[in-house]
mmCIF file of C-alpha atoms in Angstrom:
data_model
loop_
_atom_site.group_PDB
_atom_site.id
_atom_site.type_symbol
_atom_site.label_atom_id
_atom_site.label_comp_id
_atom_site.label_asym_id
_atom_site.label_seq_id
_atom_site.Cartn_x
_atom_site.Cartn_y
_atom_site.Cartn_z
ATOM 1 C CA UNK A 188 256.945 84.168 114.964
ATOM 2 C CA UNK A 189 260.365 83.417 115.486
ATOM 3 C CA UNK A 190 261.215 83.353 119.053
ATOM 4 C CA UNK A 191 264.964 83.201 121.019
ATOM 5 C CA UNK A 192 263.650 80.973 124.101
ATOM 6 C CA UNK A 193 266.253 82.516 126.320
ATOM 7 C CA UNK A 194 264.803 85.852 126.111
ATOM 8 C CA UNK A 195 262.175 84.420 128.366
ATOM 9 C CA UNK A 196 264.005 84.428 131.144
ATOM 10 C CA UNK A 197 264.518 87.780 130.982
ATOM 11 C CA UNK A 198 260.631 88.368 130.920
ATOM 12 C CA UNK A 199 259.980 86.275 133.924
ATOM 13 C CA UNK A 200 261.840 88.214 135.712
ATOM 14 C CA UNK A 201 260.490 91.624 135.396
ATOM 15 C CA UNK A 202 256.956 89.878 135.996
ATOM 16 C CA UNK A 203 258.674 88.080 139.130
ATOM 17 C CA UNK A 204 260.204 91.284 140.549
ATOM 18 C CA UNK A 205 257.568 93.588 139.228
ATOM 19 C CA UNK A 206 260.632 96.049 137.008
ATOM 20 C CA UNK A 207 263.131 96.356 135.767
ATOM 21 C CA UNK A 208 265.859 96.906 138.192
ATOM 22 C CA UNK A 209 264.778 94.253 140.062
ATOM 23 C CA UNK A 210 264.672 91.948 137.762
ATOM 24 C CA UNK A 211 268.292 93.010 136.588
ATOM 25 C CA UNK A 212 269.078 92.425 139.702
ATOM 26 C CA UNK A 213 267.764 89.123 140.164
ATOM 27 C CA UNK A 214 269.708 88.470 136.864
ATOM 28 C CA UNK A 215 272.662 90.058 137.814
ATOM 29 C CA UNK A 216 272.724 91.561 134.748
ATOM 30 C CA UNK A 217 272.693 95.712 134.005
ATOM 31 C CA UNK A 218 269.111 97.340 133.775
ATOM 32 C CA UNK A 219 270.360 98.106 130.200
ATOM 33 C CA UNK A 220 270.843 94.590 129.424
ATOM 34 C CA UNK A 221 266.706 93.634 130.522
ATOM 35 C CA UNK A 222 265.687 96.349 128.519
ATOM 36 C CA UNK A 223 267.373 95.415 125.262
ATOM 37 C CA UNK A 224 265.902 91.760 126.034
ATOM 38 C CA UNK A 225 262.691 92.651 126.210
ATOM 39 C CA UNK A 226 262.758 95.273 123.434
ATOM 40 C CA UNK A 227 264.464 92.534 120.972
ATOM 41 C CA UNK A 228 261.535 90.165 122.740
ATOM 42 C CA UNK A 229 258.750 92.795 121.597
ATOM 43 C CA UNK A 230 260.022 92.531 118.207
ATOM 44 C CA UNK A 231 260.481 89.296 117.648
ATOM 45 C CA UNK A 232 256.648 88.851 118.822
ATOM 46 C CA UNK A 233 255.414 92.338 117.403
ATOM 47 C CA UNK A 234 253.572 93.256 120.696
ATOM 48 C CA UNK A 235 254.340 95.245 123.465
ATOM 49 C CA UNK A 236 255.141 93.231 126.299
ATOM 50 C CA UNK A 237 255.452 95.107 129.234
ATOM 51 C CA UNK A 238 254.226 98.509 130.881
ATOM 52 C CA UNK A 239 256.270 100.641 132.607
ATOM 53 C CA UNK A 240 254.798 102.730 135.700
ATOM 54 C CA UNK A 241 255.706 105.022 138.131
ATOM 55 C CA UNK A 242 255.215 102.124 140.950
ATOM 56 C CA UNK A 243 257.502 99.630 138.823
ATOM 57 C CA UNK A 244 256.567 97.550 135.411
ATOM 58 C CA UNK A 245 253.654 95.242 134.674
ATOM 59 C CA UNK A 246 252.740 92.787 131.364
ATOM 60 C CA UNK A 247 250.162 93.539 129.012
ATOM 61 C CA UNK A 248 248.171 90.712 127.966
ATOM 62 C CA UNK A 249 250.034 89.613 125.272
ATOM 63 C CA UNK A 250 253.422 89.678 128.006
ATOM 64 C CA UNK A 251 250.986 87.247 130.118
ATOM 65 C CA UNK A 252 250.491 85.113 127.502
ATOM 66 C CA UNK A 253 254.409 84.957 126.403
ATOM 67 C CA UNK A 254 255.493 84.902 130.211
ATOM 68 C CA UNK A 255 252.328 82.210 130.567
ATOM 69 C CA UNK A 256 254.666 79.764 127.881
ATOM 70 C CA UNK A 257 258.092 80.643 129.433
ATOM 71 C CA UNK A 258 256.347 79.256 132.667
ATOM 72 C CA UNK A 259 255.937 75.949 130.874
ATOM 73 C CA UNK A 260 259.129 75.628 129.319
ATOM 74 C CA UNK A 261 260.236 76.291 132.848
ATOM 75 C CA UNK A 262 258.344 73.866 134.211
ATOM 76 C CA UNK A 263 258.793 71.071 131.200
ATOM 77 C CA UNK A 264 262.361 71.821 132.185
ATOM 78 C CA UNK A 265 261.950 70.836 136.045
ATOM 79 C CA UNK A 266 260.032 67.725 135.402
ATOM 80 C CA UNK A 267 262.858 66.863 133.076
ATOM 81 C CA UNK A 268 265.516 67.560 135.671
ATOM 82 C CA UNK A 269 263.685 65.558 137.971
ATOM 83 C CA UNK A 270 263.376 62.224 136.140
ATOM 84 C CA UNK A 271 266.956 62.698 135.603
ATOM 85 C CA UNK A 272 267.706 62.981 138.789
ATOM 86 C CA UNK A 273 265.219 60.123 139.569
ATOM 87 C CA UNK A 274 268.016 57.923 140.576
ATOM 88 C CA UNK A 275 270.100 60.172 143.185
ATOM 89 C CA UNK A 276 269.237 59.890 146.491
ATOM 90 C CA UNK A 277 266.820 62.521 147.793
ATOM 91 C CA UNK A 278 267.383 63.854 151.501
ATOM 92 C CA UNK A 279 266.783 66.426 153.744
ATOM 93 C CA UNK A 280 263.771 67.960 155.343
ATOM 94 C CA UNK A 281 261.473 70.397 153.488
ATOM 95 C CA UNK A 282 259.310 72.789 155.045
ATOM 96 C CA UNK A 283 256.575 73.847 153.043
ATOM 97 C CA UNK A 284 253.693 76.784 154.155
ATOM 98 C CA UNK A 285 250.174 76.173 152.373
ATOM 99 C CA UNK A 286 246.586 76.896 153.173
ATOM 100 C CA UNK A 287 244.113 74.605 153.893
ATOM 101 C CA UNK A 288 242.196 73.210 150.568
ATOM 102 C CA UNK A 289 245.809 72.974 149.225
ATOM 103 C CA UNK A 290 247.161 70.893 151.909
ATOM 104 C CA UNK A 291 244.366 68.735 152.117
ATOM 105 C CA UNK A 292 243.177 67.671 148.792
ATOM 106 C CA UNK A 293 246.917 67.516 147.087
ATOM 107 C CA UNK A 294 249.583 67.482 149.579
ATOM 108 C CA UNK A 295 248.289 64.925 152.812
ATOM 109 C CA UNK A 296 246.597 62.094 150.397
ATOM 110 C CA UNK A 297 249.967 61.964 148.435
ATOM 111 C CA UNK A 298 252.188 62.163 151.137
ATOM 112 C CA UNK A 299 252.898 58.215 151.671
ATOM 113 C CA UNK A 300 253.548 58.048 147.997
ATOM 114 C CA UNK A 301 256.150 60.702 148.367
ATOM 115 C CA UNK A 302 257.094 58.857 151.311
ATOM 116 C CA UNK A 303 257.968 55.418 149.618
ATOM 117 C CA UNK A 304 259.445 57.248 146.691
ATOM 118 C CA UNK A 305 261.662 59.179 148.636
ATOM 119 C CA UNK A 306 262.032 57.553 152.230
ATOM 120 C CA UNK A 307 265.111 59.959 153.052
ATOM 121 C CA UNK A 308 263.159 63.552 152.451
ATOM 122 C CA UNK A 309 261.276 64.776 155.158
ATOM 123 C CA UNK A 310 258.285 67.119 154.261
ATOM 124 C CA UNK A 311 256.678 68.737 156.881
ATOM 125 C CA UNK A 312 253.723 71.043 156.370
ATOM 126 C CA UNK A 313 252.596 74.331 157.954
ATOM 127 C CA UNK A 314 249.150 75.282 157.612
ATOM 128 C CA UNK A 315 247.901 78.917 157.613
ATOM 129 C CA UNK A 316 247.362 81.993 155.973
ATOM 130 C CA UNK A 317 248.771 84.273 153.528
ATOM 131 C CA UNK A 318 250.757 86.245 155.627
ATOM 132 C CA UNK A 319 252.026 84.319 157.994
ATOM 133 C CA UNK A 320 253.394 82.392 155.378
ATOM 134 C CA UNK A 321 255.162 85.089 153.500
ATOM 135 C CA UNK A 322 256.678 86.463 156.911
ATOM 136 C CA UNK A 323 257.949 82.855 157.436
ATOM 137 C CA UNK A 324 259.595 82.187 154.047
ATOM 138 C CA UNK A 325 261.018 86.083 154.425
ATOM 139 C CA UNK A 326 262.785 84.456 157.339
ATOM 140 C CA UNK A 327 263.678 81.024 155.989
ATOM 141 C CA UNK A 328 261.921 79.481 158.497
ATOM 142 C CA UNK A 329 260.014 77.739 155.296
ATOM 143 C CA UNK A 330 261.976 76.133 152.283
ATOM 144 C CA UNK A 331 258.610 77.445 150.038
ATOM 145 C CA UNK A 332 254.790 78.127 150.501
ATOM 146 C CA UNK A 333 252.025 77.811 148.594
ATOM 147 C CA UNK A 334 249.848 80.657 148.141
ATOM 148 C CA UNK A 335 246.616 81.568 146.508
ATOM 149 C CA UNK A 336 245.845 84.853 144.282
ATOM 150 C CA UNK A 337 243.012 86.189 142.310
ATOM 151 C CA UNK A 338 244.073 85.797 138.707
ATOM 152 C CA UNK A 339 243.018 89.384 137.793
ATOM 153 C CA UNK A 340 245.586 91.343 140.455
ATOM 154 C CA UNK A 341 248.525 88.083 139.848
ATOM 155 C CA UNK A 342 251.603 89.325 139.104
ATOM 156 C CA UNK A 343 251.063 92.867 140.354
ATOM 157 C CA UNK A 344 253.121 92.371 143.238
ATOM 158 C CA UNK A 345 256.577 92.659 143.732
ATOM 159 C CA UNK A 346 257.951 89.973 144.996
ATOM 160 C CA UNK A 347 261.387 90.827 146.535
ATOM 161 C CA UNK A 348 265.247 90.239 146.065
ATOM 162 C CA UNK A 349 266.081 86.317 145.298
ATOM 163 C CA UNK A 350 262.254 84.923 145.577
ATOM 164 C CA UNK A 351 260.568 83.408 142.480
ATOM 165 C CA UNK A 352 256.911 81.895 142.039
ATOM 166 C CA UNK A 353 256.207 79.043 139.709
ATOM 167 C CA UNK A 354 252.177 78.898 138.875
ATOM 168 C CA UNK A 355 250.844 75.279 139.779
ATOM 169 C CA UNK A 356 247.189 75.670 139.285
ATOM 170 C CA UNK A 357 244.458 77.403 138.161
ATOM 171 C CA UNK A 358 240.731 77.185 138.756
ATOM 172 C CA UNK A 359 237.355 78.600 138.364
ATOM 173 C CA UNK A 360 235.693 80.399 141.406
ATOM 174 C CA UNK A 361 232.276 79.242 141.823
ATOM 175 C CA UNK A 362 229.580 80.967 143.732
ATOM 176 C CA UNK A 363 227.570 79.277 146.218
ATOM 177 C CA UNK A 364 223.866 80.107 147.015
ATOM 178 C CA UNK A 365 220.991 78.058 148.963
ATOM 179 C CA UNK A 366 219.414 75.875 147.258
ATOM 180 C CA UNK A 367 216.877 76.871 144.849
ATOM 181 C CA UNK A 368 218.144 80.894 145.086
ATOM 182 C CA UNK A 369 218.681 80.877 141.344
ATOM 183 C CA UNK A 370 217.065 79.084 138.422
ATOM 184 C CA UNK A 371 219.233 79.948 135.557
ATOM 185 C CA UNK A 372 222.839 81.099 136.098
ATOM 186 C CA UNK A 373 223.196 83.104 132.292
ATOM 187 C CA UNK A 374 222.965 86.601 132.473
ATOM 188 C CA UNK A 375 223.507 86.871 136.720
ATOM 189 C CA UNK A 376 223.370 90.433 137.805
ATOM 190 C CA UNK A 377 226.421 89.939 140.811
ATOM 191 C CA UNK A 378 225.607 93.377 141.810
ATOM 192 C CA UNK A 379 221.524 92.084 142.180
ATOM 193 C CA UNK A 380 221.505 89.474 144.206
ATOM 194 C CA UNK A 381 218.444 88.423 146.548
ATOM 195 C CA UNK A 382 220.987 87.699 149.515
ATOM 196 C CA UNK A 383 224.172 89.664 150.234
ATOM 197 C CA UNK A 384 227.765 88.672 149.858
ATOM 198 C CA UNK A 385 229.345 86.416 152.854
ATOM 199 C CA UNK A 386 232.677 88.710 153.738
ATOM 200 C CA UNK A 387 236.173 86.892 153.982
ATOM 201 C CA UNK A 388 239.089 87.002 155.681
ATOM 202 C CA UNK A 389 240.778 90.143 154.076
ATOM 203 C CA UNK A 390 243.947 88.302 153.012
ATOM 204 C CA UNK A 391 242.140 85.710 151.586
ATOM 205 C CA UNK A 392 242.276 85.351 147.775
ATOM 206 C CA UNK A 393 238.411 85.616 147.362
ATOM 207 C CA UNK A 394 238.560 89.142 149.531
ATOM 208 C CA UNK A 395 240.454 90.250 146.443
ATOM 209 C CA UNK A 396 237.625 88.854 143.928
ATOM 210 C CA UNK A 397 234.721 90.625 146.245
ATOM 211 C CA UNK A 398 236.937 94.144 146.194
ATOM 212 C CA UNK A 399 237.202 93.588 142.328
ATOM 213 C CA UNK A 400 233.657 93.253 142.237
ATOM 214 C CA UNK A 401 232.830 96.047 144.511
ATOM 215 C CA UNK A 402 234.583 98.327 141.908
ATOM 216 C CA UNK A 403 232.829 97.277 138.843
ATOM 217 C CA UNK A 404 229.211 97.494 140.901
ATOM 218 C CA UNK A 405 228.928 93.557 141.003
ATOM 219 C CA UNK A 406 229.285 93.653 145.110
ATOM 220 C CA UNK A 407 227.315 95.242 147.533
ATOM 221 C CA UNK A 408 228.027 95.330 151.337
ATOM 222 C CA UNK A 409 229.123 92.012 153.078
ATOM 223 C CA UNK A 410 227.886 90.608 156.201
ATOM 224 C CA UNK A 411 229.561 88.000 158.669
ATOM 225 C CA UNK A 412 233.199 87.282 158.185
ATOM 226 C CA UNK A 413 234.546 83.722 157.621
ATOM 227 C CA UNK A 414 238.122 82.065 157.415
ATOM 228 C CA UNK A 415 237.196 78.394 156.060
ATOM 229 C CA UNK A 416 235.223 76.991 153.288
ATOM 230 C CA UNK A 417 233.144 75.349 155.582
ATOM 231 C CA UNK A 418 231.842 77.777 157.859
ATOM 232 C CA UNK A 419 231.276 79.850 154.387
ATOM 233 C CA UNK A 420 229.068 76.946 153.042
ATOM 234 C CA UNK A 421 227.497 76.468 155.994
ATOM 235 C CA UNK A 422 226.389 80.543 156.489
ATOM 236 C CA UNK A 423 225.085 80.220 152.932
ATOM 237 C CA UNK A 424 223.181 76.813 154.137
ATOM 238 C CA UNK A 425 221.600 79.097 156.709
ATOM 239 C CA UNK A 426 220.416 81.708 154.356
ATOM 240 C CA UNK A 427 222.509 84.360 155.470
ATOM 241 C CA UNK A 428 224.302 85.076 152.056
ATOM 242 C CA UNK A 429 225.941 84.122 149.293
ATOM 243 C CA UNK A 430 230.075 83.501 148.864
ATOM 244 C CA UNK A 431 232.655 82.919 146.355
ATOM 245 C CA UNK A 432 234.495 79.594 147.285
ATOM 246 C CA UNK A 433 237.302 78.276 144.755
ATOM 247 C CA UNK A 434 236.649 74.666 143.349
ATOM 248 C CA UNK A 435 239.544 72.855 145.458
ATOM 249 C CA UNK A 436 238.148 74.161 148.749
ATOM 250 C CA UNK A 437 234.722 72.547 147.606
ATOM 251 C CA UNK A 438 236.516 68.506 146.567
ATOM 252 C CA UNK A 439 235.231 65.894 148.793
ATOM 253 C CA UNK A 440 233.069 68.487 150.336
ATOM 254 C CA UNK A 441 229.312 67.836 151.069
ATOM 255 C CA UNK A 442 226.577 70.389 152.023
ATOM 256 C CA UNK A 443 223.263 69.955 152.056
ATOM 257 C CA UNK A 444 221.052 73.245 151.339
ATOM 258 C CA UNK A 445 223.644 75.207 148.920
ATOM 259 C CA UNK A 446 224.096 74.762 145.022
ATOM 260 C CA UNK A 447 227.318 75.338 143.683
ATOM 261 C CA UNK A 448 227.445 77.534 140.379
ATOM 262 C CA UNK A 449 229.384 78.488 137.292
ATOM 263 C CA UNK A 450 228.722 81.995 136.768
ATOM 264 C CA UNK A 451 230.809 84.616 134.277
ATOM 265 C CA UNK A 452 232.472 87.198 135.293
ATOM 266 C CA UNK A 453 233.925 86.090 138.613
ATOM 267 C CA UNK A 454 237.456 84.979 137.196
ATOM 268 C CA UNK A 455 239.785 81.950 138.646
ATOM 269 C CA UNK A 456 242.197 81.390 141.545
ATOM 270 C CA UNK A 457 245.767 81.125 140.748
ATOM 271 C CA UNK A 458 247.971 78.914 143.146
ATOM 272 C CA UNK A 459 251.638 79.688 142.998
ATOM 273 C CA UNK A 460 254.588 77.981 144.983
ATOM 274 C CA UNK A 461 257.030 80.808 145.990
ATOM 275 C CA UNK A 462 260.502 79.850 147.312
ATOM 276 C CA UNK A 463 263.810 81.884 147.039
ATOM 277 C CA UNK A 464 266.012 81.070 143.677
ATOM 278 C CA UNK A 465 267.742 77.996 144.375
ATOM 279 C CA UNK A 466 269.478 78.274 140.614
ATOM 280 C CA UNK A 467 273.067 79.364 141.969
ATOM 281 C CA UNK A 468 273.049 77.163 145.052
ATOM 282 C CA UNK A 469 271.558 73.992 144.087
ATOM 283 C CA UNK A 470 268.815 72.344 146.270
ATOM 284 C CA UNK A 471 267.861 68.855 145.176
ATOM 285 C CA UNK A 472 265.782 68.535 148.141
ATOM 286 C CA UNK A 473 263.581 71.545 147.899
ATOM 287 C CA UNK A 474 263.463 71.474 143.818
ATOM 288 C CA UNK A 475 262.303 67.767 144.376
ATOM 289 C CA UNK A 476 259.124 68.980 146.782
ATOM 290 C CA UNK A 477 258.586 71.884 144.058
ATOM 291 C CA UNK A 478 258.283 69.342 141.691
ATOM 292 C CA UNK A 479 256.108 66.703 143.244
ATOM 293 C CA UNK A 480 253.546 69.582 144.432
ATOM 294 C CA UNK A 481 253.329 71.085 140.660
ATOM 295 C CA UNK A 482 252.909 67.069 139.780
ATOM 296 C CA UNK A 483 250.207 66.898 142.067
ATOM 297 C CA UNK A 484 248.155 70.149 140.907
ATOM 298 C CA UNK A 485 248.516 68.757 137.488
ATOM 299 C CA UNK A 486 246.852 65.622 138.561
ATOM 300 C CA UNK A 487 244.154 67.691 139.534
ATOM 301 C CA UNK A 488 240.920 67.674 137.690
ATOM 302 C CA UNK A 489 239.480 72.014 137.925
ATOM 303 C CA UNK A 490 235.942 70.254 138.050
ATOM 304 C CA UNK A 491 236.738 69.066 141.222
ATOM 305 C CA UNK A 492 238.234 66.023 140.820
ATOM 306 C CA UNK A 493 241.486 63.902 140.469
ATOM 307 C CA UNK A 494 242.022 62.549 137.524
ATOM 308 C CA UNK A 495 243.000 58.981 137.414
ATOM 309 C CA UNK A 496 246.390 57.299 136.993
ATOM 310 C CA UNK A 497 244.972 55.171 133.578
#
């Protein structure tokens, strides 16, 4: 398979924007010009790519998969840029939205790393959720957030004019019972379970995974309604349910009464940083935060732990 790397770019784009105008616009090249890219793109990979709809265009698996290594050349590229750049002087102030498990386990323990590294930039953090976020990067109160999606509906969304999203991690969603609930986890019936589901805040990623369920018969009714990990895990504690909980919400986290499981079927959490494209108007600041943060997810063990420096 002989593939021209730029034609990636092209790719990205329409999975960015969600079609194929907007991607030619956030090219600024003519809608023609995408669709002989990815035609030429489909060829040289001899798969279809992309699917066009009524509401816009979306990839097919094998377009995740390309799109999936055009996201690491872009980010091979970054980290490259970076260590070049190692020796300018970094400064400015950052703003950067994320929600909780994010900002605790990989942004606040690195921060006086960051700090000594870079003792002219100024990152300041804004906790909350999804979309208060979005509204505030929409009005540039925020440099870039940090945002969590269910891997299964990633990518279906369009995501405006000028705004790109660089994946920095991706993890397993566990489900969390009381202690002793189930013996064996092969084989689960989600739609079966001796407790019912613990309901979430709806624009919480794990809303998304019990909706997904609901469809395929794997999720009955819900009960309660929680915002944070640890009310969720303490609920379940209690008996009153069970929950899906993503494994960074659950680091460094200790409950008695609640067994944390692996179970098919329930897909992974994918954590994006979204910002507006800085490519035409340089940002050394704000490329050096995106860069640190997809440093730090790296780091990050998926079982729950951070993987040493050695």
């Amino acid at each position: 398979m002989d593939i021209d790397p730029r034609r990636l770019r092209v790719l990205l784009a329409v999975a960015r924007t969600g079609g194929i105008l907007a991607a030619a616009d956030e090219l600024r090249i003519t809608p023609s010009a995408v669709s002989q890219q990815l035609n030429k793109l489909e060829a040289e990979t001899g798969h279809a790519l992309v699917v066009r709809t009524p509401r816009g265009s979306s990839l097919t698996p094998a377009g995740l998969a390309i799109a999936e290594a055009g996201e690491e050349i872009e980010r091979a590229l970054s980290v490259a840029l970076g260590r070049m750049q190692g020796g300018a002087t970094v400064e400015g102030v950052v703003k950067v939205g994320a929600f909780t498990s994010f900002v605790r386990t990989l942004v606040i323990p690195r921060l006086p790393e960051w700090r000594s590294q870079y003792p002219q930039l100024k990152i300041q953090i804004v906790e909350d959720d999804f979309p208060v976020l979005m509204r505030l990067l929409r009005q540039q109160q925020l440099d870039a957030v940090v945002v969590e999606l269910d891997s299964t509906t990633a990518g279906q969304q369009a995501l405006g004019a000028g705004m790109i999203e660089q994946p920095l991690l991706d993890e397993p969603w566990k489900l969390v019972v009381p202690s002793g609930t189930l013996i064996a986890t092969e084989n689960v019936n989600l739609g079966r379970l001796p407790l019912p589901w613990l309901g979430v805040e709806p624009s919480a990623a794990n809303a998304s995974v019990l909706d997904r369920l609901r469809r395929t018969g794997g999720a009955a009714e819900t009960v309660h309604q929680y915002q944070e990990t640890l009310t969720a895990l303490a609920l379940v504690a209690a008996g009153e349910g069970v929950a899906i909980v993503p494994t960074l919400a659950l680091a460094g986290v200790v409950q008695d009464g609640v067994d944390v499981l692996d179970v098919p079927g329930l897909g992974t959490r994918r954590i994006v940083l979204r910002r507006f494209d800085r490519r035409r108007t340089a940002n050394l600041p704000v490329d050096t935060v995106a860069r640190l943060l997809r440093e730090s997810a790296a780091a990050f063990d998926t079982r729950g732990h951070r993987e040493s420096a050695t």
